[in-house]
Tab-separated table of C-alpha atoms and ligand atoms in Angstrom:
chain	number	residue	atom	x	y	z
A	1	MET	CA	85.014	94.919	114.000
A	2	ASN	CA	85.293	95.402	117.767
A	3	ASP	CA	88.611	93.878	118.817
A	4	HIS	CA	90.940	96.765	119.372
A	5	LEU	CA	94.142	95.179	118.116
A	6	THR	CA	94.432	92.461	115.486
A	7	VAL	CA	97.869	91.031	114.722
A	8	VAL	CA	97.733	89.197	111.412
A	9	THR	CA	99.756	86.057	112.057
A	10	HIS	CA	99.148	84.445	108.667
A	11	PRO	CA	102.338	82.725	107.470
A	12	LEU	CA	102.445	84.645	104.181
A	13	VAL	CA	102.297	87.974	106.017
A	14	GLN	CA	104.950	86.954	108.550
A	15	HIS	CA	107.317	85.551	105.919
A	16	LYS	CA	107.080	88.658	103.739
A	17	LEU	CA	107.525	90.916	106.768
A	18	THR	CA	110.740	89.137	107.736
A	19	ILE	CA	112.212	89.813	104.296
A	20	MET	CA	111.163	93.469	104.585
A	21	ARG	CA	112.874	93.807	107.954
A	22	GLU	CA	116.232	92.568	106.656
A	23	LYS	CA	118.556	95.496	106.091
A	24	GLU	CA	119.976	94.063	102.857
A	25	THR	CA	116.551	93.941	101.177
A	26	SER	CA	116.543	96.304	98.180
A	27	THR	CA	114.171	99.230	97.717
A	28	ALA	CA	112.488	97.463	94.784
A	29	LYS	CA	111.935	94.268	96.766
A	30	PHE	CA	110.753	96.212	99.831
A	31	ARG	CA	108.190	98.073	97.723
A	32	GLN	CA	106.952	94.901	96.051
A	33	LEU	CA	106.547	93.116	99.404
A	34	LEU	CA	104.779	96.114	100.915
A	35	ARG	CA	102.308	96.025	98.064
A	36	GLU	CA	101.701	92.301	98.580
A	37	ILE	CA	101.348	92.591	102.364
A	38	SER	CA	99.036	95.586	102.010
A	39	GLN	CA	96.590	93.362	100.130
A	40	LEU	CA	96.694	90.665	102.783
A	41	LEU	CA	96.180	93.282	105.507
A	42	ALA	CA	93.380	94.907	103.486
A	43	TYR	CA	91.643	91.533	103.468
A	44	GLU	CA	91.785	91.510	107.288
A	45	VAL	CA	90.851	95.131	107.891
A	46	THR	CA	87.715	94.812	105.763
A	47	ARG	CA	86.552	91.713	107.610
A	48	GLY	CA	83.011	92.006	108.971
A	49	LEU	CA	81.838	94.800	106.641
A	50	ALA	CA	78.071	95.135	106.547
A	51	MET	CA	76.573	93.120	103.707
A	52	THR	CA	73.341	93.180	101.772
A	53	THR	CA	72.094	91.257	98.751
A	54	LYS	CA	71.247	92.147	95.186
A	55	SER	CA	69.202	90.252	92.654
A	56	ILE	CA	71.327	88.902	89.816
A	57	GLU	CA	70.941	86.398	86.992
A	58	THR	CA	73.528	83.648	86.719
A	59	PRO	CA	73.538	81.581	83.500
A	60	MET	CA	71.456	79.079	85.501
A	61	GLY	CA	68.829	81.441	86.876
A	62	PRO	CA	68.092	84.207	89.400
A	63	MET	CA	69.728	84.541	92.796
A	64	ASP	CA	69.972	87.030	95.647
A	65	ALA	CA	73.747	87.427	95.905
A	66	PRO	CA	75.840	89.125	98.630
A	67	VAL	CA	77.391	92.558	98.081
A	68	ILE	CA	78.994	95.081	100.443
A	69	GLU	CA	76.434	97.504	101.795
A	70	GLY	CA	76.648	101.285	101.868
A	71	ARG	CA	78.851	103.944	100.394
A	72	LYS	CA	82.254	103.263	98.875
A	73	LEU	CA	84.792	103.090	101.645
A	74	ALA	CA	87.532	105.675	102.112
A	75	LEU	CA	91.247	104.898	102.334
A	76	VAL	CA	93.235	107.699	103.931
A	77	SER	CA	97.006	107.731	103.587
A	78	ILE	CA	99.037	109.402	106.304
A	79	LEU	CA	101.845	110.987	104.279
A	80	ARG	CA	104.302	110.052	103.152
A	81	ALA	CA	104.803	106.415	104.067
A	82	GLY	CA	101.078	105.637	103.976
A	83	ASN	CA	101.253	105.934	100.184
A	84	GLY	CA	103.239	102.694	100.092
A	85	LEU	CA	100.156	100.821	101.271
A	86	LEU	CA	97.670	102.503	98.934
A	87	ASP	CA	98.304	100.924	95.535
A	88	GLY	CA	98.013	97.356	96.723
A	89	MET	CA	94.877	98.112	98.689
A	90	LEU	CA	93.310	99.892	95.723
A	91	GLU	CA	93.889	96.828	93.554
A	92	LEU	CA	91.766	94.861	96.004
A	93	ILE	CA	89.200	97.631	96.607
A	94	PRO	CA	89.220	99.517	93.281
A	95	SER	CA	86.138	101.616	93.978
A	96	ALA	CA	87.474	103.017	97.270
A	97	ARG	CA	87.740	106.799	97.588
A	98	VAL	CA	91.131	108.116	98.676
A	99	GLY	CA	92.218	110.859	101.048
A	100	PHE	CA	95.541	112.207	102.311
A	101	VAL	CA	96.652	113.645	105.628
A	102	GLY	CA	100.014	115.431	105.831
A	103	LEU	CA	101.537	116.153	109.237
A	104	TYR	CA	104.995	117.306	110.309
A	105	ARG	CA	106.470	117.498	113.776
A	106	ASP	CA	107.055	120.977	115.174
A	107	GLU	CA	110.674	120.978	116.365
A	108	GLU	CA	109.896	123.082	119.449
A	109	THR	CA	106.608	121.682	120.682
A	110	LEU	CA	107.214	118.204	119.167
A	111	GLN	CA	103.517	118.201	118.308
A	112	PRO	CA	102.204	117.179	114.875
A	113	VAL	CA	101.190	120.105	112.661
A	114	GLN	CA	98.884	119.668	109.674
A	115	TYR	CA	100.224	120.746	106.268
A	116	TYR	CA	97.809	118.907	103.982
A	117	PHE	CA	94.313	117.519	104.361
A	118	LYS	CA	92.096	116.308	101.545
A	119	VAL	CA	89.473	113.627	102.120
A	120	PRO	CA	86.417	112.270	100.271
A	121	GLY	CA	83.006	113.814	100.950
A	122	GLU	CA	80.313	112.191	103.104
A	123	LEU	CA	82.968	110.651	105.322
A	124	GLY	CA	80.349	110.024	108.006
A	125	ASP	CA	78.667	107.459	105.745
A	126	ARG	CA	81.844	105.580	104.809
A	127	LEU	CA	84.059	103.091	106.530
A	128	THR	CA	87.285	105.086	106.734
A	129	ILE	CA	90.556	103.154	106.809
A	130	ALA	CA	93.572	105.246	107.826
A	131	VAL	CA	96.867	103.720	106.683
A	132	ASP	CA	100.427	104.277	107.891
A	133	PRO	CA	103.058	101.513	107.884
A	134	MET	CA	104.501	102.400	111.304
A	135	LEU	CA	102.507	103.002	114.489
A	136	ALA	CA	105.414	104.263	116.606
A	137	THR	CA	104.753	106.991	119.215
A	138	GLY	CA	101.181	107.240	117.955
A	139	ASN	CA	101.378	111.054	117.873
A	140	SER	CA	100.749	111.436	114.144
A	141	SER	CA	98.207	108.596	114.042
A	142	VAL	CA	96.201	110.132	116.892
A	143	ALA	CA	96.371	113.567	115.233
A	144	ALA	CA	95.303	112.105	111.880
A	145	ILE	CA	92.319	110.356	113.455
A	146	ASP	CA	91.432	113.616	115.278
A	147	LEU	CA	91.332	115.330	111.878
A	148	LEU	CA	89.264	112.555	110.305
A	149	LYS	CA	86.746	112.714	113.132
A	150	GLY	CA	86.685	116.499	112.746
A	151	ALA	CA	85.791	115.935	109.081
A	152	GLY	CA	82.857	113.744	110.112
A	153	ALA	CA	84.293	110.204	110.030
A	154	ARG	CA	82.525	108.007	112.559
A	155	ASN	CA	83.539	104.499	111.546
A	156	ILE	CA	87.335	104.407	111.396
A	157	ARG	CA	89.860	101.561	111.297
A	158	PHE	CA	93.628	101.916	111.367
A	159	LEU	CA	95.928	99.701	109.337
A	160	CYS	CA	99.686	99.514	109.814
A	161	LEU	CA	102.520	97.128	109.099
A	162	LEU	CA	104.300	97.374	112.458
A	163	ALA	CA	103.158	98.691	115.820
A	164	ALA	CA	105.015	99.568	119.012
A	165	PRO	CA	103.281	98.948	122.361
A	166	GLU	CA	103.626	102.677	123.131
A	167	GLY	CA	101.758	103.640	119.956
A	168	VAL	CA	99.008	101.103	120.507
A	169	ALA	CA	98.512	102.357	124.084
A	170	ARG	CA	98.375	105.975	122.906
A	171	MET	CA	95.812	105.146	120.219
A	172	GLN	CA	93.739	103.074	122.614
A	173	GLU	CA	93.658	105.935	125.069
A	174	ALA	CA	92.815	108.644	122.532
A	175	HIS	CA	90.629	106.637	120.147
A	176	PRO	CA	89.317	103.485	121.818
A	177	ASP	CA	86.679	103.183	119.090
A	178	VAL	CA	89.282	102.695	116.323
A	179	PRO	CA	90.361	99.068	115.771
A	180	ILE	CA	93.985	98.561	114.744
A	181	VAL	CA	95.159	95.899	112.294
A	182	THR	CA	98.895	95.213	112.080
A	183	ALA	CA	101.298	92.512	110.905
A	184	ALA	CA	103.368	92.645	114.118
A	185	LEU	CA	103.540	94.167	117.571
A	186	ASP	CA	107.237	94.819	118.176
A	187	GLU	CA	109.154	95.197	121.450
A	188	ARG	CA	109.511	98.931	122.005
A	189	LEU	CA	110.554	102.344	120.736
A	190	ASN	CA	114.143	103.532	120.926
A	191	GLU	CA	115.155	107.015	122.178
A	192	ASN	CA	114.562	108.467	118.684
A	193	GLY	CA	111.055	107.095	118.425
A	194	TYR	CA	111.979	104.259	116.056
A	195	ILE	CA	110.435	100.827	116.421
A	196	VAL	CA	112.808	98.091	117.665
A	197	PRO	CA	113.539	95.651	116.115
A	198	GLY	CA	111.363	97.252	113.416
A	199	LEU	CA	112.597	97.750	109.881
A	200	GLY	CA	114.114	101.229	109.978
A	201	ASP	CA	112.534	104.251	108.337
A	202	ALA	CA	109.657	102.899	106.270
A	203	GLY	CA	109.520	105.960	103.995
A	204	ASP	CA	113.245	105.822	103.277
A	205	ARG	CA	113.133	102.109	102.619
A	206	MET	CA	110.203	102.269	100.203
A	207	PHE	CA	111.269	105.422	98.371
A	208	GLY	CA	115.035	104.895	98.422
A	209	THR	CA	115.746	108.135	100.307
A	210	GLN	CA	118.061	108.477	103.272
B	1	URA	N1	108.633	105.652	111.441
B	1	URA	C1	109.397	104.791	110.730
B	1	URA	O1	109.497	104.895	109.523
B	1	URA	N2	110.067	103.832	111.396
B	1	URA	C2	109.976	103.667	112.732
B	1	URA	O2	110.588	102.750	113.270
B	1	URA	C3	109.157	104.573	113.437
B	1	URA	C4	108.500	105.550	112.772
């Protein structure tokens, strides 16, 4: 995958996203839709994976049949909202390995600080898909990708539900080798770093916190 930004315009994705954006949508419905959309986005983000063949026997005879080449891919959730994308993706890619990156924002420097990092081994041999529903300022996404590269990842893709132009620009500048797949590119960030029109705080909406 070489295109830097892919916006998935499929009608099912767009329709589900609209329901998620609505402020009256319940936590349960939001979570269910996120799970469904995550599978549709997972389908897109895994497009173009390297393939090989294996010899199999169908009831009718032998065939060389296509299978995905290489090591099991790695899904890396950027905590905490990234976890909302994991379950659906794992249903589609059950053999994927899973990692977690935890970052918080230092109130004085406003820079992301790592508080948790656990990723699968041999990351350099795996397609690594970092997931976070909201690509807003891009600060935590860029920091997470820095950490993944530091751990050896060389083939990274980033999957989100919504992106702001500011976040996409920041990612493109810092990590031009990392393609981004999203369901929508929204207008802008507001003064608090929230995506407008967006859907609010993704973590709060999926976990029912405030
Ligand atoms: N994180 C969110 O949850 N929502 C935004 O709009 C931006 C960052």
